[in-house]
Each structure stands twice: as structure tokens, then as C-alpha cells.
mmCIF file of C-alpha atoms in Angstrom:
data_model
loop_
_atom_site.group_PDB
_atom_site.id
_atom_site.type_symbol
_atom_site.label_atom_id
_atom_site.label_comp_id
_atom_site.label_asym_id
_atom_site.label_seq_id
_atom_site.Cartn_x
_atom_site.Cartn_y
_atom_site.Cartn_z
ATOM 1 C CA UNK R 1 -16.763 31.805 -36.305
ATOM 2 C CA UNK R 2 -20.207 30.788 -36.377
ATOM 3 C CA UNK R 3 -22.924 31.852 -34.479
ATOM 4 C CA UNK R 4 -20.887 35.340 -34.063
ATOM 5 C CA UNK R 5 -24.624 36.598 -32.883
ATOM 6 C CA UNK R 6 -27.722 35.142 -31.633
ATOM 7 C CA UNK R 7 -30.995 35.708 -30.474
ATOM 8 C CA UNK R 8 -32.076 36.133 -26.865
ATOM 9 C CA UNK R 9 -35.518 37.621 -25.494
ATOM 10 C CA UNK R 10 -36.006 39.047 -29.464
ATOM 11 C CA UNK R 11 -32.869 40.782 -28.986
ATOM 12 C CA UNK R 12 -29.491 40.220 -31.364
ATOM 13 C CA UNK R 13 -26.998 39.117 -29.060
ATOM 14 C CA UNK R 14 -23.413 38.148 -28.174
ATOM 15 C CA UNK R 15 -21.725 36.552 -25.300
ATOM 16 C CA UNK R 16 -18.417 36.894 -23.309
ATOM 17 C CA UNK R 17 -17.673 33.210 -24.231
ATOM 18 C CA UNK R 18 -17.891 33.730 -27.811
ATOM 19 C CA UNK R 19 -15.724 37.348 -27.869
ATOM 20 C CA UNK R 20 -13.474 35.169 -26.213
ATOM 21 C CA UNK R 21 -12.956 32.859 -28.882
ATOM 22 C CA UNK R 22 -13.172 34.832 -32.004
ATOM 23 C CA UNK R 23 -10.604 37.136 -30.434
ATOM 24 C CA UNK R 24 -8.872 34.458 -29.386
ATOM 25 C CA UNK R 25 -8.428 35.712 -25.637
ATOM 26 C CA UNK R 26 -8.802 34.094 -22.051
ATOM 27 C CA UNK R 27 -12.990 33.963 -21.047
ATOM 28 C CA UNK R 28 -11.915 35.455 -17.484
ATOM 29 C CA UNK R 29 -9.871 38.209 -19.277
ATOM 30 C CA UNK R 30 -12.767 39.502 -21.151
ATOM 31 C CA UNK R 31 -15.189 38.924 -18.226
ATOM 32 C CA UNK R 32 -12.580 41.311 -16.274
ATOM 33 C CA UNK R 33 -13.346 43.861 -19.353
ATOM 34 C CA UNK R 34 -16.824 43.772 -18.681
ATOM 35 C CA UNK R 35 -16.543 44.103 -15.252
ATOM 36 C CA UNK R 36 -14.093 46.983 -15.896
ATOM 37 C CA UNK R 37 -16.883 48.990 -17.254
ATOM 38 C CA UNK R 38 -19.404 48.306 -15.172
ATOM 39 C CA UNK R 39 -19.105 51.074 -12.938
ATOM 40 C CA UNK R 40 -19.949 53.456 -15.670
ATOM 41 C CA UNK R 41 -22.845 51.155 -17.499
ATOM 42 C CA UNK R 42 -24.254 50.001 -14.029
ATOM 43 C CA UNK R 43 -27.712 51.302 -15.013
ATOM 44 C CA UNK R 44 -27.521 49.215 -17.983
ATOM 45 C CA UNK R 45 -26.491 45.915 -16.379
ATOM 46 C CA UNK R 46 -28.812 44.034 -15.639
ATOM 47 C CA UNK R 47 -27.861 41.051 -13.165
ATOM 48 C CA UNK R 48 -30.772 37.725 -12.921
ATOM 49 C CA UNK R 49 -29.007 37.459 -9.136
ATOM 50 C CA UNK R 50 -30.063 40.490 -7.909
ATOM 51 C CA UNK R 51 -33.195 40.389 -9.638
ATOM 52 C CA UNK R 52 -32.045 42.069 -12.851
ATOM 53 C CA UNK R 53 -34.246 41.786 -15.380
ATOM 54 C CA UNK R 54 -32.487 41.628 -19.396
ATOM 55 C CA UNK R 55 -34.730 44.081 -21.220
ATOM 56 C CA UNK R 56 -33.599 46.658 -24.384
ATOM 57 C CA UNK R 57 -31.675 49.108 -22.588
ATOM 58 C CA UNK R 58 -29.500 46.658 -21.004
ATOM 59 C CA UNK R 59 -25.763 46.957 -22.361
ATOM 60 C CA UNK R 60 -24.940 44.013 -20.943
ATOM 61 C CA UNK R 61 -26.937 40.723 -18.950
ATOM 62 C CA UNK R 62 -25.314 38.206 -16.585
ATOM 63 C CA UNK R 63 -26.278 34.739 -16.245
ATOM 64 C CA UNK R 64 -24.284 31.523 -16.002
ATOM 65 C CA UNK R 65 -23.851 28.548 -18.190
ATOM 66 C CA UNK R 66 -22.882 24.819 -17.543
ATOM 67 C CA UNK R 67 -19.580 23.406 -18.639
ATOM 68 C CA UNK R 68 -19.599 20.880 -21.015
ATOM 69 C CA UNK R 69 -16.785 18.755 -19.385
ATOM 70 C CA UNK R 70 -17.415 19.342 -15.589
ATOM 71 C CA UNK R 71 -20.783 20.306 -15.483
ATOM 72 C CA UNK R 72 -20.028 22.971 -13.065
ATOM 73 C CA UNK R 73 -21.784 26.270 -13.918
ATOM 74 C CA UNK R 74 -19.577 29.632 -14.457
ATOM 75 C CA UNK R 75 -20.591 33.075 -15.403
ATOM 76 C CA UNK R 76 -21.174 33.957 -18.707
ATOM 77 C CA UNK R 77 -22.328 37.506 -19.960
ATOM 78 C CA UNK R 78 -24.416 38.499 -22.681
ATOM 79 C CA UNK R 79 -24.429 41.818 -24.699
ATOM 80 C CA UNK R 80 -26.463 43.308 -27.508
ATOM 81 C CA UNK R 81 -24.667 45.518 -30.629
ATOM 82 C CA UNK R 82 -23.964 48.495 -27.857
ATOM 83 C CA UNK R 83 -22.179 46.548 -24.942
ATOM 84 C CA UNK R 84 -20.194 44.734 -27.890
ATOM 85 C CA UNK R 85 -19.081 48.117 -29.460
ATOM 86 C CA UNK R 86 -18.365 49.237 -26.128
ATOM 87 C CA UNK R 87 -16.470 46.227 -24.579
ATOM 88 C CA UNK R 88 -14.793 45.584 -28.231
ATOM 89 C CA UNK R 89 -13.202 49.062 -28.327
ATOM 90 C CA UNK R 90 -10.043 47.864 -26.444
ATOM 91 C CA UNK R 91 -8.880 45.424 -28.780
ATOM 92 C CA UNK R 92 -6.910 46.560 -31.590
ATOM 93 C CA UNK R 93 -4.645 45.334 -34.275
ATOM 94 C CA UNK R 94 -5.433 43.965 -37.956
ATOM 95 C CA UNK R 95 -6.698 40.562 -36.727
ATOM 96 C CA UNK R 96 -9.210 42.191 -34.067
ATOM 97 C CA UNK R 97 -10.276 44.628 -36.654
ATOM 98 C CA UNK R 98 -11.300 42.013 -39.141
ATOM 99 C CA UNK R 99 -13.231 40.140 -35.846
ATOM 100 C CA UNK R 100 -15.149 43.767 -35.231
ATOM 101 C CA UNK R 101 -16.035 44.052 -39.075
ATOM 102 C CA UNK R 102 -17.544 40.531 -38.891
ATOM 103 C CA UNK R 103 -19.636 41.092 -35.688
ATOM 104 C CA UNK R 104 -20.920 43.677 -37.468
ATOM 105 C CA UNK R 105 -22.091 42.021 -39.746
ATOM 106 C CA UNK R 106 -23.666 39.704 -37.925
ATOM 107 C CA UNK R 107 -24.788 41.991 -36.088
ATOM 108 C CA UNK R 108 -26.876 43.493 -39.030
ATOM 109 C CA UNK R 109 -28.010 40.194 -40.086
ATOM 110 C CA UNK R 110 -29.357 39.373 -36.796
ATOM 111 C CA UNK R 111 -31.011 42.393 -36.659
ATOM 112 C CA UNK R 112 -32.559 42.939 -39.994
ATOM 113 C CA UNK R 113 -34.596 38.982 -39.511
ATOM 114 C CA UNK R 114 -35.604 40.392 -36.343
ATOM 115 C CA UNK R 115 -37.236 43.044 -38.626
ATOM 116 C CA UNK R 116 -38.514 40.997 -40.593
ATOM 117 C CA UNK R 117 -40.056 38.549 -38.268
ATOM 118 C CA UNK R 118 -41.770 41.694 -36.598
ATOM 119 C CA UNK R 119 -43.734 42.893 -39.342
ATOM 120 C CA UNK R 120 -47.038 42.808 -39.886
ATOM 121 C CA UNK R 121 -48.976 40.660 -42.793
ATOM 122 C CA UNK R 122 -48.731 42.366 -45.889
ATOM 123 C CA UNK R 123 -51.965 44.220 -48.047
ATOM 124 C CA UNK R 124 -51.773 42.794 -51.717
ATOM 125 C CA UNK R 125 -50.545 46.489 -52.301
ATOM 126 C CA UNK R 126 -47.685 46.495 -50.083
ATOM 127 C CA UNK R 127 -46.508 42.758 -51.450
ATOM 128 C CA UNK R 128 -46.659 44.298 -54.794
ATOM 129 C CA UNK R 129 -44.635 47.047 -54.228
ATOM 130 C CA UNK R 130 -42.713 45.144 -52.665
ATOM 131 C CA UNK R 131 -41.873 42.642 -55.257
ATOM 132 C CA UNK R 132 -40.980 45.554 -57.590
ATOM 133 C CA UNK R 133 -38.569 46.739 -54.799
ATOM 134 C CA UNK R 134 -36.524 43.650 -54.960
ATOM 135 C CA UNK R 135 -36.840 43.733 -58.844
ATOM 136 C CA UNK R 136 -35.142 47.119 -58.837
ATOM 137 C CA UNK R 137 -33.001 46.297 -56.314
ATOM 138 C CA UNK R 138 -31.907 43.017 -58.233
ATOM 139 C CA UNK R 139 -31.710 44.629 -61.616
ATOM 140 C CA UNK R 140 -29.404 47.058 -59.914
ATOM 141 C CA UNK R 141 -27.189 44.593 -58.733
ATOM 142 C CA UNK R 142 -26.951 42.905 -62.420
ATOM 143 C CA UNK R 143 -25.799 45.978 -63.450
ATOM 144 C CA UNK R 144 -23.088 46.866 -60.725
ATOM 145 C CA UNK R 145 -22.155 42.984 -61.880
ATOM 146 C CA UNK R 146 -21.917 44.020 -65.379
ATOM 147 C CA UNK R 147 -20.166 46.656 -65.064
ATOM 148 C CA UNK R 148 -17.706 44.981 -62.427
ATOM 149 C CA UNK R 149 -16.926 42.894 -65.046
ATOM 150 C CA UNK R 150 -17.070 44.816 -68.017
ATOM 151 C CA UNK R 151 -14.400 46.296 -66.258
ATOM 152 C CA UNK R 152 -12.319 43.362 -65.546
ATOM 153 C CA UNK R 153 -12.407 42.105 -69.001
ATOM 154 C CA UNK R 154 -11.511 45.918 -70.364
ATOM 155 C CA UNK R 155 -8.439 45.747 -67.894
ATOM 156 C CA UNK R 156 -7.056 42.324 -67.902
ATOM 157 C CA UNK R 157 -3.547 42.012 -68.829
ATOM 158 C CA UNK R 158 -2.341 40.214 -71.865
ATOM 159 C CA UNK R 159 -0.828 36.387 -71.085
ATOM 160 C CA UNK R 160 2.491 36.056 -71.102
ATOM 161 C CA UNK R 161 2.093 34.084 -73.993
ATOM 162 C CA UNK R 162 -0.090 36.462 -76.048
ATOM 163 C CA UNK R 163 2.556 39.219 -74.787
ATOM 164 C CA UNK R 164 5.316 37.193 -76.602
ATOM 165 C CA UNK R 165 3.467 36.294 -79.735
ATOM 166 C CA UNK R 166 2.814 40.208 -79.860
ATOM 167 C CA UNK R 167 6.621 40.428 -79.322
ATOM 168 C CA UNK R 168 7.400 38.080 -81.885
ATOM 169 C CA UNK R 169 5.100 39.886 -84.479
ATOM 170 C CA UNK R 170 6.851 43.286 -84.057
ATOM 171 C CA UNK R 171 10.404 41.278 -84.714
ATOM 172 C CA UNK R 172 8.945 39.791 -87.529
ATOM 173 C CA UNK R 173 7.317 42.967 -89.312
ATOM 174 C CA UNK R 174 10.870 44.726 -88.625
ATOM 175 C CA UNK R 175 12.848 42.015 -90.393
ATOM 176 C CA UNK R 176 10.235 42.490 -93.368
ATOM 177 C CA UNK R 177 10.216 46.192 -93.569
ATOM 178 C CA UNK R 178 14.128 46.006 -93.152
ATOM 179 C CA UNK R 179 14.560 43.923 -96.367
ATOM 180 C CA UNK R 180 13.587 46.956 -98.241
ATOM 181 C CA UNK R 181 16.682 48.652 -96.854
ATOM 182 C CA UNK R 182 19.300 45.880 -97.646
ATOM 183 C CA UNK R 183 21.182 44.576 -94.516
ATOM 184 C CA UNK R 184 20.435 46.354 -91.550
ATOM 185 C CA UNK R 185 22.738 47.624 -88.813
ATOM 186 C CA UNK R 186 22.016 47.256 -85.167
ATOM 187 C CA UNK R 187 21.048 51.377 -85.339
ATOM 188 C CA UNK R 188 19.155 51.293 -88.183
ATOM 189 C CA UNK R 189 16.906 48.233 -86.939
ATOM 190 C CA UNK R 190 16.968 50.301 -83.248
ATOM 191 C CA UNK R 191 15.229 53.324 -85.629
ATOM 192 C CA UNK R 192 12.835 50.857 -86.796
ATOM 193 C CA UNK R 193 11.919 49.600 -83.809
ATOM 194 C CA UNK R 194 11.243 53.230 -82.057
ATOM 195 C CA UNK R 195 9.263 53.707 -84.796
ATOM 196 C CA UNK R 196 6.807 51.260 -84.460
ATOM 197 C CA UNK R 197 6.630 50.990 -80.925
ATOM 198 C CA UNK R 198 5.640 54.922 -80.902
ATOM 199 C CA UNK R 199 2.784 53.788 -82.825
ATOM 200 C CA UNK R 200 1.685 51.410 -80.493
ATOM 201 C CA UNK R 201 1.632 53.430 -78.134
ATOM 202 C CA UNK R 202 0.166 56.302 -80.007
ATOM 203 C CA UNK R 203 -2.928 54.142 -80.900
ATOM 204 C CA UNK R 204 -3.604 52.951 -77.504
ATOM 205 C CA UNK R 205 -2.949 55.491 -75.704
ATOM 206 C CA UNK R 206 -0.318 53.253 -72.988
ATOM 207 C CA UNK R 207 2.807 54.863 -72.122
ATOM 208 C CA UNK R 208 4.427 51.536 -72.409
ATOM 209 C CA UNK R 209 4.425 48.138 -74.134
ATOM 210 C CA UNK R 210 3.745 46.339 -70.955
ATOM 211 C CA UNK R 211 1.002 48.286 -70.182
ATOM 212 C CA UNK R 212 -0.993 46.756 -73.061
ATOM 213 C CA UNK R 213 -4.419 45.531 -72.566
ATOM 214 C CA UNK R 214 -6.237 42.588 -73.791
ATOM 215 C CA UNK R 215 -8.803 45.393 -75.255
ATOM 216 C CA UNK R 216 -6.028 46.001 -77.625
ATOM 217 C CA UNK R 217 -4.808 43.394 -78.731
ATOM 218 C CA UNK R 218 -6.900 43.416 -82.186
ATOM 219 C CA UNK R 219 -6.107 46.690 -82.765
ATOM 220 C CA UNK R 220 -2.922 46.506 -82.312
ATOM 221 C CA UNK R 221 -2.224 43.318 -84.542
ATOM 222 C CA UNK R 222 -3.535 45.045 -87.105
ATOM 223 C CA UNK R 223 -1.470 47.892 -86.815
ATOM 224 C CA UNK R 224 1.256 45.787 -87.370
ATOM 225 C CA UNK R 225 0.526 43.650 -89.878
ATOM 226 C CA UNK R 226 -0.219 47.241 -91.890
ATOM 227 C CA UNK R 227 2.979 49.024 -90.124
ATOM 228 C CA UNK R 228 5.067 51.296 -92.523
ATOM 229 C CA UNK R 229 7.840 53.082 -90.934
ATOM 230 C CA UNK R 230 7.310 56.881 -90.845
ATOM 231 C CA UNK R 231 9.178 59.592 -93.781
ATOM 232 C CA UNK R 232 10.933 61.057 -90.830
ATOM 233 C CA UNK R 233 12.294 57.393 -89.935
ATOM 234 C CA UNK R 234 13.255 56.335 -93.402
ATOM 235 C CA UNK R 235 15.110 59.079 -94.334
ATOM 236 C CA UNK R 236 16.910 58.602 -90.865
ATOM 237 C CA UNK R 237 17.565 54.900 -91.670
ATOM 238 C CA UNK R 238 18.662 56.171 -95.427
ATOM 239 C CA UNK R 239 21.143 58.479 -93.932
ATOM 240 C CA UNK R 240 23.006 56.376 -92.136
ATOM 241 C CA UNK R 241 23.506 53.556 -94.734
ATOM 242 C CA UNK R 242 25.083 56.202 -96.574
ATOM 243 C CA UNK R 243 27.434 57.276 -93.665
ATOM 244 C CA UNK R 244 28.488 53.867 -93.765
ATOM 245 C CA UNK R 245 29.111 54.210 -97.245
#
């Protein structure tokens, strides 16, 4: 995949040998392509055997090329950003859609040193305002990475084992609260545990536990470790150890 694009008479360039390979097809089956479309390109085909002359209008270019093993010499057609978009329309799928996207931006690449190469010195003035054009440009970036991760950090889920420490800390502050309350039945410690997991959520704003964050896992600790059960809830749990009464 390297090389995708190269440059030929200061023009960014692909070949029919190298479409071949990316796209992993037969060289003759994307040379019959080309040929396929040059009834409706032919002014921009520009042929070295009959004189053709490669210039920036040309879709495509013909020439040949020697074989490494056999030294014989086979066609071999060249093609700027248009003839590829043009010839690189009939291949679909995932796979040939991920090939395209990297021509592209190859393609770009190419084309943007070719820019480069073609301007002229620059004034003290223009090198200067250049320089604080690529400080802007680079301070932006910092910031988009910032935020990227900013963003990451904000979202990450908590470990598994953080998740069952967290777990661990809610049984824990139950059994403690539920001392106050004598032996507890399986309802009563159910009430309990609705109680304070409402008030997780509540705080954070999650729908569920799972959905906790690592952003809250101080916050939530503490609401724990300070975690009284509601009125509403104790007079529930109250009720029902006198039912069983």
C-alpha cells in the first residue's frame, strides 16, 4: 500500500499496475476498464504511440513498463485524481471503499507538496504570518486533543474491579444500617437496598448502576459512606417487622 500516488511530469499520479494491486484485481482486467472508457474520455487520453503527449487535461496516459522477471515490456497506464475517480467508480464493496478513501488521501498528499514545492520564496511578512498560521492551527489541534480526551476520561467506565468494590460497599453500608433494625428479612433488606440505589442514581443522574462513570465514583463513595435510609423507607421497613410480629 505504499506509493498509492506518485509524481509524474509535476502531476499526482496513479497507475493501472498499482489499482491492480491495492484492489487486489488482475492488471489486464483493469487495463480492460480503462479501455472500456476510452471511447467517452478519448480527448483526454493521451497515447506516447501515436504521438500523445501527457499534459493536465489528460484523464489518463499510456506508456509501457519492463517486467521485472522477463524483461519484456507490457502496457501500463497512468492516471491523475480524475481518471482514478472515474475508472475507480466500478468497484464496490467495504474493502474497495476503504482502497478509494486511501487514494484519496494520497491523493491530497501528493497534491498539497506539489503546492508547496510551487510556491514562490516567501517576504519576511508572509513567513510571519505564516508561522502564526500554524501556531493557531496547532493550538487548535491541542485543544480538539484536550477535549477528545477530557472526554474520554469523563466517560470511561468503572473496572470491573472498582465496580465490585462499589458493590461490596453498598452490601456493607446495608448490613450496618440494618443492625439498627434487629435481624432483617429478605424484604426488608430488598427496601433498603431500593433505597439507596435510588440515591445513586438520583445524584448522578444514570438510570442504572451499570451505567456509572469513573467521574462518579468519589461522589458516589461518599454518598455511601454518609447513606441514611429515607422516613418513607424506615417506616416501610418498621411496618413490616411488626406484621411479622
Amino acid at each position: 500500500m505504499n506509493n498509492l500516488v506518485i509524481m509524474k511530469n509535476q502531476q499526482a499520479v496513479t497507475n493501472s499496475l498499482q489499482v491492480a494491486e491495492v484492489f487486489e484485481k488482475n492488471h489486464r482486467d483493469v487495463l480492460k476498464s480503462v479501455d472500456e472508457l476510452r471511447d467517452g474520455v478519448a480527448q483526454n487520453f493521451a497515447d506516447p504511440t501515436d504521438g500523445g503527449v501527457q499534459n493536465r487535461t489528460d484523464l489518463f496516459y499510456e506508456d509501457v513498463y519492463t517486467h521485472p522477471q522477463n524483461k519484456q515490456q507490457y502496457r501500463v497506464i497512468y492516471m491523475n485524481r480524475d481518471g482514478f475517480t472515474l475508472l475507480a467508480m466500478g468497484f464496490t464493496g467495504k474493502k474497495a471503499l476503504n482502497f478509494k478513501l486511501k487514494y484519496i488521501e494520497a491523493f491530497n498528499q501528493m497534491e498539497s507538496e506539489v503546492k508547496n514545492q510551487n510556491k514562490l520564496p516567501l517576504t519576511p511578512q508572509e513567513k510571519l504570518a505564516l508561522l502564526m498560521q500554524n501556531v493557531v492551527e496547532a493550538n487548535g489541534r491541542v485543544e480538539e486533543i484536550d477535549t477528545r480526551v477530557s472526554d474520554l476520561e469523563n466517560n470511561a467506565p468503572l473496572s470491573p474491579s472498582v465496580y465490585s468494590y462499589l458493590s461490596r460497599r453498598i452490601n456493607q453500608r446495608v448490613s450496618e444500617v440494618g443492625k439498627g433494625f434487629g435481624k432483617l428479612t429478605p424484604k426488608q433488606r430488598g427496601a433498603l437496598y431500593v433505597d439507596i440505589n435510588q440515591g445513586i442514581k438520583a445524584i448522578t443522574g444514570v438510570g442504572t448502576r451499570s451505567q456509572l462513570r469513573e467521574k462518579h465514583y468519589d461522589q458516589v463513595m461518599e454518598f455511601i459512606n454518609d447513606w441514611e435510609p429515607s422516613t418513607a423507607t424506615k417506616t416501610i421497613v418498621r411496618q413490616q417487622e411488626l406484621e411479622l410480629d
